[in-house]
Amino acid sequence: MARIDIPWRCKTEISTLISNVIIGSTLKLPFLLLVDQFYISKWIIFTLLATLCVLYYLKNPDKGRTTRDSGLRMMSEAEFNKNKPKNLARVVNDRVWSFELTDHTSGWIYAEYRFGGETAQNFTDVLINAMQERGGADVLHGVPRLLYTDPGCALVSSTMRNLCKTLGIQLIAHKAGNARATGSVEKARDILECHFESGLRFVQVNNIDELNRLVGLWRKKYNRTALHRRTGMTRTDCWLRITPAQLIKAPPVDVCRELAVSLPENRKVTTHLRVPFRGSEYDVRQVPGVCVGDTLQIVRNPWRDSEAQVVIMNEDGLETFCRVPEVAKDDYGFALNAPTLGESFKALPHTTAQHHLAEIEQTLYGTTTPGETAAVQKANALPFGGRFNRKRR
């Protein structure tokens, strides 16, 4: 990881962030180190937040009205205040929520507006849209290695967890009630209010699609022109320094949505060290510690249709994936890489359990190779050279 000098104020903010992250005792943050010198991640890291827009509301088209004035309206203090609760209740379903997402390294700001509040569907859709390659000046895209957010429905919803799990995104939430931990995205909300929403009073906005079109134009210009105080460059210029190795392209929208609603499926390992999944068989011989009869959790590989992913636990206790290839077969159902009868033969590689058994047998008979072990077993040699007698006291 490349070393970058960071101002003291940034170190203080990062220390606050780390101290308020809720993580297990074995989890190691991949992008920060608790020492005097700090390091910036070589991977994409997103911060996500949803905020109720207190100034504006639109007529929600999902309410089924045939005729309505759907223009964007400002909530005046004279009409909407604590002494007039009925007025606020009247527009509660029409109030607009903004979803802000920032990139940790460049500070690039992505924003969308939606009805419905902090729902799992809204959070998932915004993340999927932000990961897509949109072209032009809308440069932010790709699958993040880590998603940092508040401990709300985004973290507990099964759809968000399924999507992140399959794409290999690590979810981290800060401590409840400590919004300053997600300072970059909170600042993005402030920038959005001051530089974009403040001008909506002078623009005719008829629906939420028009609002999202306008914020899309704004974010492309702002990220391309406004200088970031920490980096001294624009957010777009900073983002464009990303390397191909750091940028993981996201699957299409329809694939991401399918991943969000699909759970890992349990499959039993056959005698050929394969598992059936989605109408095909997959070779799992390279999965660490796999044995015949084991039950594996397997999910779709969103980047390659010819592969699947097996969920495994790494040495830090975190879930990772082991990619397994699909077994290609001919028209008669035989594997293409199988030996041809009468011409060649091929044995399956030994599993971890078989390797351990061979080591035990070599210890019993004092041999050094599997061939020597087989020879002494064929000769009915006694274990430990006959020195061990279980009946002797």
Coordinates of C-alpha atoms in Angstrom, one line a residue:
M1 CA 0.0 0.0 0.0
A2 CA 1.3 3.4 -0.9
R3 CA 2.1 5.8 1.9
I4 CA 0.6 9.3 1.8
D5 CA 1.1 12.1 4.2
I6 CA -2.1 13.2 5.8
P7 CA -2.9 16.4 7.6
W8 CA -3.4 16.1 11.4
R9 CA -7.1 17.1 11.2
C10 CA -7.6 14.1 8.8
K11 CA -5.8 11.8 11.2
T12 CA -8.1 12.9 14.0
E13 CA -11.2 12.3 11.9
I14 CA -9.9 8.8 10.9
S15 CA -9.1 8.0 14.5
T16 CA -12.7 9.0 15.5
L17 CA -14.0 6.8 12.7
I18 CA -12.1 3.8 13.8
S19 CA -13.0 4.1 17.4
N20 CA -16.7 4.2 16.6
V21 CA -16.9 1.3 14.2
I22 CA -18.7 -1.8 15.4
I23 CA -16.7 -4.8 14.4
G24 CA -15.7 -8.1 15.8
S25 CA -12.5 -8.5 17.7
T26 CA -10.8 -10.4 14.9
L27 CA -11.7 -8.1 12.1
K28 CA -8.9 -6.0 10.7
L29 CA -9.8 -2.8 8.7
P30 CA -8.1 -3.2 5.3
F31 CA -7.6 0.5 4.7
L32 CA -6.4 2.1 8.0
L33 CA -3.7 1.3 10.5
L34 CA -3.8 2.5 14.2
V35 CA -0.3 4.0 14.1
D36 CA 1.1 7.5 13.8
Q37 CA 1.5 7.1 10.0
F38 CA -1.7 6.4 8.1
Y39 CA -2.2 4.6 4.8
I40 CA -4.9 5.1 2.2
S41 CA -6.7 2.1 0.7
K42 CA -5.8 0.8 -2.7
W43 CA -9.4 -0.3 -3.1
I44 CA -12.7 1.5 -3.6
I45 CA -14.5 2.3 -0.4
F46 CA -18.0 3.8 -0.4
T47 CA -19.9 5.7 2.4
L48 CA -23.7 5.7 2.1
L49 CA -26.4 7.8 3.8
A50 CA -30.1 8.6 3.4
T51 CA -31.5 12.0 4.5
L52 CA -35.0 13.5 4.7
C53 CA -35.1 16.7 2.7
V54 CA -36.8 19.0 5.1
L55 CA -37.3 21.8 2.7
Y56 CA -39.0 20.2 -0.3
Y57 CA -41.8 17.7 -1.2
L58 CA -43.3 16.4 -4.4
K59 CA -46.6 14.8 -5.1
N60 CA -45.9 11.0 -5.0
P61 CA -47.2 9.5 -8.3
D62 CA -47.6 6.1 -6.6
K63 CA -50.6 7.4 -4.7
G64 CA -52.8 6.9 -7.7
R65 CA -54.2 10.4 -8.3
T66 CA -55.4 11.1 -11.8
T67 CA -54.9 14.9 -11.7
R68 CA -52.5 16.6 -9.4
D69 CA -50.1 19.5 -9.2
S70 CA -46.8 17.7 -9.1
G71 CA -44.4 20.6 -8.9
L72 CA -41.6 20.7 -6.3
R73 CA -42.7 22.8 -3.3
M74 CA -40.8 24.5 -0.5
M75 CA -42.1 23.8 3.0
S76 CA -42.5 27.2 4.5
E77 CA -42.1 27.6 8.3
A78 CA -45.4 29.5 8.5
E79 CA -47.3 26.5 7.0
F80 CA -45.3 23.6 8.4
N81 CA -44.4 23.9 12.1
K82 CA -45.0 22.2 15.4
N83 CA -48.3 24.1 15.9
K84 CA -49.7 22.7 12.7
P85 CA -49.1 18.9 12.8
K86 CA -51.9 18.2 10.3
N87 CA -50.2 20.1 7.5
L88 CA -47.0 18.0 8.0
A89 CA -49.0 14.7 8.2
R90 CA -50.7 15.7 4.9
V91 CA -47.4 15.6 2.9
V92 CA -45.6 12.9 4.9
N93 CA -45.7 10.5 1.9
D94 CA -44.8 13.1 -0.6
R95 CA -41.5 14.2 1.1
V96 CA -38.4 13.6 -0.8
W97 CA -35.4 11.7 0.5
S98 CA -31.9 12.1 -0.8
F99 CA -29.4 9.3 -0.9
E100 CA -25.7 10.4 -0.8
L101 CA -22.8 8.2 -1.5
T102 CA -19.1 9.2 -1.4
D103 CA -15.9 7.6 -2.4
H104 CA -13.4 7.5 0.5
T105 CA -10.2 8.4 -1.3
S106 CA -11.4 10.9 -3.9
G107 CA -14.4 12.3 -2.1
W108 CA -16.5 11.9 -5.3
I109 CA -20.2 12.6 -4.5
Y110 CA -23.0 10.5 -6.0
A111 CA -26.6 11.5 -5.1
E112 CA -30.2 10.3 -5.9
Y113 CA -33.6 11.4 -4.8
R114 CA -36.4 8.9 -3.9
F115 CA -39.7 8.5 -2.3
G116 CA -40.3 6.1 0.5
G117 CA -37.5 6.8 3.0
E118 CA -34.8 4.5 4.3
T119 CA -36.2 1.3 2.8
A120 CA -34.0 -1.7 1.9
Q121 CA -35.1 -1.4 -1.8
N122 CA -34.1 2.3 -2.0
F123 CA -30.7 1.6 -0.4
T124 CA -30.1 -1.4 -2.7
D125 CA -31.2 0.4 -5.9
V126 CA -29.0 3.4 -5.1
L127 CA -25.9 1.3 -4.5
I128 CA -26.6 -0.7 -7.7
N129 CA -27.0 2.5 -9.7
A130 CA -23.8 4.1 -8.2
M131 CA -21.8 1.0 -9.2
Q132 CA -22.8 1.1 -12.8
E133 CA -20.6 2.7 -15.5
R134 CA -22.6 5.7 -16.8
G135 CA -20.0 7.3 -19.1
G136 CA -19.0 10.9 -19.7
A137 CA -18.2 13.0 -16.7
D138 CA -20.2 10.7 -14.4
V139 CA -17.0 8.8 -13.7
L140 CA -17.7 7.1 -10.3
H141 CA -18.5 3.4 -10.7
G142 CA -17.2 0.0 -9.7
V143 CA -17.7 -2.5 -6.9
P144 CA -16.3 -1.2 -3.6
R145 CA -14.3 -3.4 -1.3
L146 CA -16.0 -1.9 1.7
L147 CA -19.3 -0.1 2.3
Y148 CA -19.4 2.1 5.4
T149 CA -22.8 3.3 6.7
D150 CA -25.0 3.9 9.7
P151 CA -26.6 1.0 11.6
G152 CA -30.0 1.3 9.9
C153 CA -32.0 -0.8 7.6
A154 CA -29.3 -0.9 4.9
L155 CA -27.1 -3.1 7.1
V156 CA -29.8 -5.4 8.5
S157 CA -31.8 -5.9 5.4
S158 CA -31.4 -9.3 3.7
T159 CA -31.3 -7.8 0.2
M160 CA -28.4 -5.5 0.9
R161 CA -26.5 -8.2 2.8
N162 CA -27.1 -10.7 -0.1
L163 CA -25.9 -8.2 -2.7
C164 CA -22.8 -7.3 -0.7
K165 CA -22.0 -10.9 0.2
T166 CA -22.1 -12.1 -3.4
L167 CA -20.1 -9.1 -4.7
G168 CA -17.5 -9.4 -2.0
I169 CA -18.4 -6.1 -0.3
Q170 CA -17.6 -5.8 3.4
L171 CA -20.3 -4.0 5.3
I172 CA -19.3 -1.9 8.3
A173 CA -21.6 0.3 10.5
H174 CA -20.6 3.0 12.9
K175 CA -22.0 3.1 16.5
A176 CA -25.6 4.3 16.8
G177 CA -26.0 8.0 17.5
N178 CA -22.5 8.9 16.2
A179 CA -23.3 10.4 12.8
R180 CA -19.9 12.3 12.7
A181 CA -18.2 8.9 12.1
T182 CA -19.5 9.1 8.5
G183 CA -18.2 12.7 8.1
S184 CA -17.5 12.6 4.4
V185 CA -21.1 11.7 3.4
E186 CA -22.5 14.1 6.0
K187 CA -20.4 16.8 4.3
A188 CA -21.8 15.7 1.0
R189 CA -25.3 16.3 2.3
D190 CA -24.3 19.8 3.3
I191 CA -22.7 20.5 -0.1
L192 CA -25.9 19.2 -1.8
E193 CA -28.1 21.5 0.2
C194 CA -25.9 24.6 -0.3
H195 CA -24.9 24.2 -3.9
F196 CA -27.8 22.3 -5.5
E197 CA -31.0 22.3 -3.4
S198 CA -30.8 26.0 -2.7
G199 CA -31.4 26.8 -6.3
L200 CA -34.4 24.6 -6.8
R201 CA -36.8 27.4 -5.8
F202 CA -36.0 29.0 -9.2
V203 CA -36.5 25.9 -11.3
Q204 CA -39.7 24.1 -12.4
V205 CA -39.4 20.5 -11.2
N206 CA -42.5 18.4 -12.1
N207 CA -41.5 14.9 -10.9
I208 CA -38.8 13.0 -9.2
D209 CA -37.2 11.8 -12.5
E210 CA -36.7 15.4 -13.5
L211 CA -35.1 16.1 -10.0
N212 CA -32.7 13.2 -10.5
R213 CA -31.8 14.4 -14.0
L214 CA -30.9 17.8 -12.5
V215 CA -28.9 16.4 -9.7
G216 CA -27.1 14.2 -12.2
L217 CA -26.0 17.3 -14.2
W218 CA -25.0 19.0 -11.0
R219 CA -22.8 16.2 -9.6
K220 CA -20.9 15.9 -12.9
K221 CA -20.1 19.6 -12.9
Y222 CA -19.4 19.9 -9.2
N223 CA -17.1 16.9 -9.0
R224 CA -15.3 18.0 -12.1
T225 CA -14.7 21.7 -11.0
A226 CA -14.7 22.1 -7.2
L227 CA -11.4 21.5 -5.5
H228 CA -11.2 19.1 -2.6
R229 CA -9.4 20.6 0.4
R230 CA -7.7 17.4 1.4
T231 CA -6.3 16.4 -2.0
G232 CA -5.9 19.8 -3.6
M233 CA -7.5 18.6 -6.8
T234 CA -11.0 18.1 -8.1
R235 CA -12.8 14.9 -7.1
T236 CA -13.0 13.7 -10.7
D237 CA -9.2 14.2 -11.3
C238 CA -8.5 12.3 -8.1
W239 CA -10.9 9.5 -9.1
L240 CA -9.3 9.2 -12.6
R241 CA -6.0 8.2 -10.9
I242 CA -7.5 4.8 -10.1
T243 CA -5.7 1.8 -11.8
P244 CA -7.4 -1.1 -13.6
A245 CA -6.3 -3.4 -10.9
Q246 CA -8.2 -1.3 -8.3
L247 CA -11.4 -0.9 -10.3
I248 CA -13.7 -3.9 -10.2
K249 CA -16.5 -3.5 -12.8
A250 CA -20.0 -4.1 -11.6
P251 CA -22.3 -6.6 -13.2
P252 CA -25.4 -5.3 -15.1
V253 CA -28.3 -3.9 -13.1
D254 CA -30.5 -7.0 -13.7
V255 CA -27.8 -9.3 -12.5
C256 CA -27.2 -7.2 -9.4
R257 CA -30.9 -7.2 -8.6
E258 CA -31.0 -11.0 -8.9
L259 CA -28.1 -11.3 -6.5
A260 CA -29.8 -9.1 -4.0
V261 CA -32.8 -11.5 -3.7
S262 CA -30.8 -14.7 -3.9
L263 CA -29.3 -16.5 -0.9
P264 CA -26.4 -19.0 -0.9
E265 CA -27.7 -22.5 -1.6
N266 CA -26.5 -25.6 0.3
R267 CA -25.1 -28.4 -2.0
K268 CA -23.5 -31.7 -1.0
V269 CA -20.2 -32.8 -2.5
T270 CA -20.4 -35.9 -4.7
T271 CA -17.9 -38.7 -5.0
H272 CA -16.4 -36.9 -8.0
L273 CA -15.8 -33.8 -5.9
R274 CA -18.5 -31.9 -7.7
V275 CA -21.7 -30.0 -6.6
P276 CA -24.8 -29.5 -8.7
F277 CA -26.0 -25.9 -9.0
R278 CA -28.3 -24.0 -11.4
G279 CA -28.6 -27.0 -13.7
S280 CA -24.9 -27.7 -14.0
E281 CA -22.1 -29.3 -12.1
Y282 CA -19.1 -27.5 -10.6
D283 CA -15.7 -28.9 -9.8
V284 CA -14.9 -28.1 -6.1
R285 CA -11.6 -30.0 -5.7
Q286 CA -9.7 -26.7 -5.1
V287 CA -11.9 -25.7 -2.2
P288 CA -9.7 -25.8 1.0
G289 CA -10.5 -28.8 3.2
V290 CA -13.3 -30.2 1.0
C291 CA -14.3 -33.8 1.5
V292 CA -16.8 -36.1 -0.2
G293 CA -20.2 -35.7 1.5
D294 CA -19.5 -32.1 2.8
T295 CA -22.2 -29.5 2.5
L296 CA -21.0 -26.3 0.8
Q297 CA -22.7 -22.9 0.4
I298 CA -22.6 -21.9 -3.2
V299 CA -23.7 -18.7 -5.0
R300 CA -23.6 -17.4 -8.5
N301 CA -20.5 -15.7 -9.8
P302 CA -21.8 -12.4 -11.1
W303 CA -18.9 -11.8 -13.5
R304 CA -18.6 -15.3 -15.1
D305 CA -21.4 -17.6 -16.0
S306 CA -19.0 -20.5 -16.4
E307 CA -18.0 -20.2 -12.7
A308 CA -19.7 -20.3 -9.3
Q309 CA -18.5 -19.1 -5.9
V310 CA -18.2 -21.2 -2.7
V311 CA -18.5 -19.4 0.6
I312 CA -15.6 -20.2 2.9
M313 CA -14.2 -18.7 6.1
N314 CA -10.7 -17.2 6.0
E315 CA -8.2 -17.2 8.9
D316 CA -9.6 -13.9 10.2
G317 CA -13.1 -15.4 10.5
L318 CA -14.5 -13.4 7.6
E319 CA -16.5 -14.9 4.7
T320 CA -14.7 -15.0 1.4
F321 CA -15.3 -16.8 -1.9
C322 CA -13.5 -19.6 -3.7
R323 CA -14.3 -19.7 -7.4
V324 CA -15.1 -23.1 -8.8
P325 CA -15.4 -23.8 -12.6
E326 CA -18.3 -25.4 -14.3
V327 CA -17.7 -28.9 -15.6
A328 CA -17.9 -28.7 -19.3
K329 CA -19.6 -31.8 -20.9
D330 CA -20.1 -33.3 -24.3
D331 CA -23.3 -34.2 -26.0
Y332 CA -23.3 -37.5 -24.1
G333 CA -22.9 -36.0 -20.6
F334 CA -19.2 -36.9 -20.2
A335 CA -16.8 -34.3 -18.8
L336 CA -14.6 -32.9 -21.6
N337 CA -11.5 -33.2 -19.3
A338 CA -12.3 -36.8 -18.3
P339 CA -9.9 -39.6 -19.4
T340 CA -10.8 -41.6 -22.4
L341 CA -11.7 -45.2 -21.7
G342 CA -8.9 -47.5 -23.0
E343 CA -6.5 -44.7 -23.7
S344 CA -5.8 -43.0 -20.3
F345 CA -6.7 -42.9 -16.7
K346 CA -6.7 -40.2 -14.1
A347 CA -7.3 -40.2 -10.3
L348 CA -8.9 -37.5 -8.3
P349 CA -6.5 -35.5 -6.2
H350 CA -6.3 -36.5 -2.5
T351 CA -8.4 -34.4 -0.1
T352 CA -7.0 -32.9 3.1
A353 CA -8.4 -35.8 5.1
Q354 CA -6.7 -38.3 2.8
H355 CA -3.3 -36.5 3.2
H356 CA -3.7 -36.6 6.9
L357 CA -4.5 -40.3 6.8
A358 CA -1.4 -41.0 4.8
E359 CA 0.7 -39.0 7.3
I360 CA -0.7 -41.1 10.2
E361 CA 0.0 -44.3 8.4
Q362 CA 3.6 -43.3 7.7
T363 CA 4.0 -42.6 11.4
L364 CA 2.5 -46.0 12.3
Y365 CA 4.8 -47.9 10.1
G366 CA 7.9 -45.7 10.1
T367 CA 7.8 -45.1 6.4
T368 CA 8.5 -41.9 4.4
T369 CA 6.4 -42.4 1.2
P370 CA 2.9 -43.7 0.4
G371 CA 4.6 -46.5 -1.7
E372 CA 6.6 -47.8 1.3
T373 CA 3.4 -47.6 3.4
A374 CA 1.5 -49.7 0.9
A375 CA 4.3 -52.3 0.8
V376 CA 4.6 -52.8 4.5
Q377 CA 0.8 -53.0 4.8
K378 CA 0.7 -55.7 2.1
A379 CA 3.4 -57.6 4.1
N380 CA 1.1 -57.4 7.2
A381 CA 3.8 -55.5 9.2
L382 CA 2.9 -54.6 12.7
P383 CA 2.3 -50.9 13.6
F384 CA 5.3 -49.3 15.4
G385 CA 7.4 -52.3 14.6
G386 CA 5.6 -54.4 17.1
R387 CA 6.8 -52.3 20.0
F388 CA 3.3 -51.3 21.1
N389 CA 1.3 -53.9 23.1
R390 CA -2.0 -52.6 24.4
K391 CA -2.3 -55.5 26.8
R392 CA 1.0 -54.9 28.5
R393 CA 0.7 -53.1 31.8

